[in-house]
Short mmCIF file of C-alpha atoms in Angstrom, two decimals:
data_model
loop_
_atom_site.label_atom_id
_atom_site.label_comp_id
_atom_site.label_asym_id
_atom_site.label_seq_id
_atom_site.Cartn_x
_atom_site.Cartn_y
_atom_site.Cartn_z
CA UNK I 1 -41.83 125.29 9.80
CA UNK I 2 -39.08 122.66 9.56
CA UNK I 3 -41.09 120.48 7.18
CA UNK I 4 -41.76 123.37 4.83
CA UNK I 5 -38.13 124.55 4.94
CA UNK I 6 -36.97 121.28 3.37
CA UNK I 7 -39.82 121.19 0.88
CA UNK I 8 -41.65 118.19 2.33
CA UNK I 9 -45.38 117.70 2.44
CA UNK I 10 -47.18 116.02 5.31
CA UNK I 11 -47.02 112.64 3.57
CA UNK I 12 -43.28 112.99 2.92
CA UNK I 13 -42.51 113.61 6.57
CA UNK I 14 -44.87 110.86 7.69
CA UNK I 15 -43.14 108.35 5.40
CA UNK I 16 -39.63 109.33 6.50
CA UNK I 17 -40.59 109.24 10.20
CA UNK I 18 -42.57 106.00 9.93
CA UNK I 19 -45.80 107.54 11.20
CA UNK I 20 -49.18 108.31 9.65
CA UNK I 21 -50.03 111.61 7.93
CA UNK I 22 -52.71 112.06 10.61
CA UNK I 23 -49.97 111.97 13.26
CA UNK I 24 -48.10 114.79 11.49
CA UNK I 25 -51.33 116.79 11.28
CA UNK I 26 -51.91 116.28 15.02
CA UNK I 27 -48.37 117.46 15.77
CA UNK I 28 -48.84 120.57 13.64
CA UNK I 29 -52.12 121.36 15.43
CA UNK I 30 -50.23 121.24 18.73
CA UNK I 31 -51.83 118.06 20.04
CA UNK I 32 -49.92 115.89 22.48
CA UNK I 33 -47.98 112.93 21.04
CA UNK I 34 -45.91 110.15 22.58
CA UNK I 35 -42.27 111.07 23.21
CA UNK I 36 -41.14 108.22 20.92
CA UNK I 37 -43.28 109.59 18.08
CA UNK I 38 -41.87 113.08 18.49
CA UNK I 39 -38.34 111.65 18.50
CA UNK I 40 -39.00 109.72 15.26
CA UNK I 41 -40.25 112.89 13.58
CA UNK I 42 -37.34 114.95 14.90
CA UNK I 43 -34.83 112.33 13.74
CA UNK I 44 -36.32 112.31 10.24
CA UNK I 45 -36.12 116.10 10.03
CA UNK I 46 -32.55 116.17 11.33
CA UNK I 47 -31.51 113.51 8.82
CA UNK I 48 -32.90 115.77 6.10
CA UNK I 49 -30.75 118.70 7.25
CA UNK I 50 -32.89 120.51 9.82
CA UNK I 51 -31.14 121.83 12.91
CA UNK I 52 -33.22 122.57 16.01
CA UNK I 53 -32.18 125.70 17.89
CA UNK I 54 -32.80 125.82 21.64
CA UNK I 55 -34.57 128.77 23.19
CA UNK I 56 -32.07 131.56 23.76
CA UNK I 57 -34.21 134.49 24.78
CA UNK I 58 -35.79 134.81 21.35
CA UNK I 59 -37.63 131.51 21.42
CA UNK I 60 -36.84 128.08 20.05
CA UNK I 61 -36.54 127.65 16.29
CA UNK I 62 -35.16 125.70 13.36
CA UNK I 63 -32.70 126.32 10.56
CA UNK I 64 -31.14 124.32 7.77
CA UNK I 65 -27.65 123.02 8.38
CA UNK I 66 -24.99 124.67 6.29
CA UNK I 67 -23.22 122.44 3.80
CA UNK I 68 -19.46 122.84 3.88
CA UNK I 69 -17.76 122.73 0.51
CA UNK I 70 -14.31 121.18 0.32
CA UNK I 71 -12.93 121.35 -3.20
CA UNK I 72 -15.89 120.24 -5.27
CA UNK I 73 -17.27 117.83 -2.66
CA UNK I 74 -20.15 118.87 -0.44
CA UNK I 75 -19.83 117.52 3.09
#
């Protein structure tokens, strides 16, 4: 869901995370990955503006970070 929200394909995420497209496919199928691999993928998504939401009774999720606008500069 996070990958699609930012408009990335499997290859885009793989490149940004430094992993293979097959690794992304395994993640999306729910297969087990090394903790370091999951962290690399998460870091790449967060750098692209994805915010992970912890489970709060409605289940865990993701959203895009809001961009604050100050004057004409986006921060």
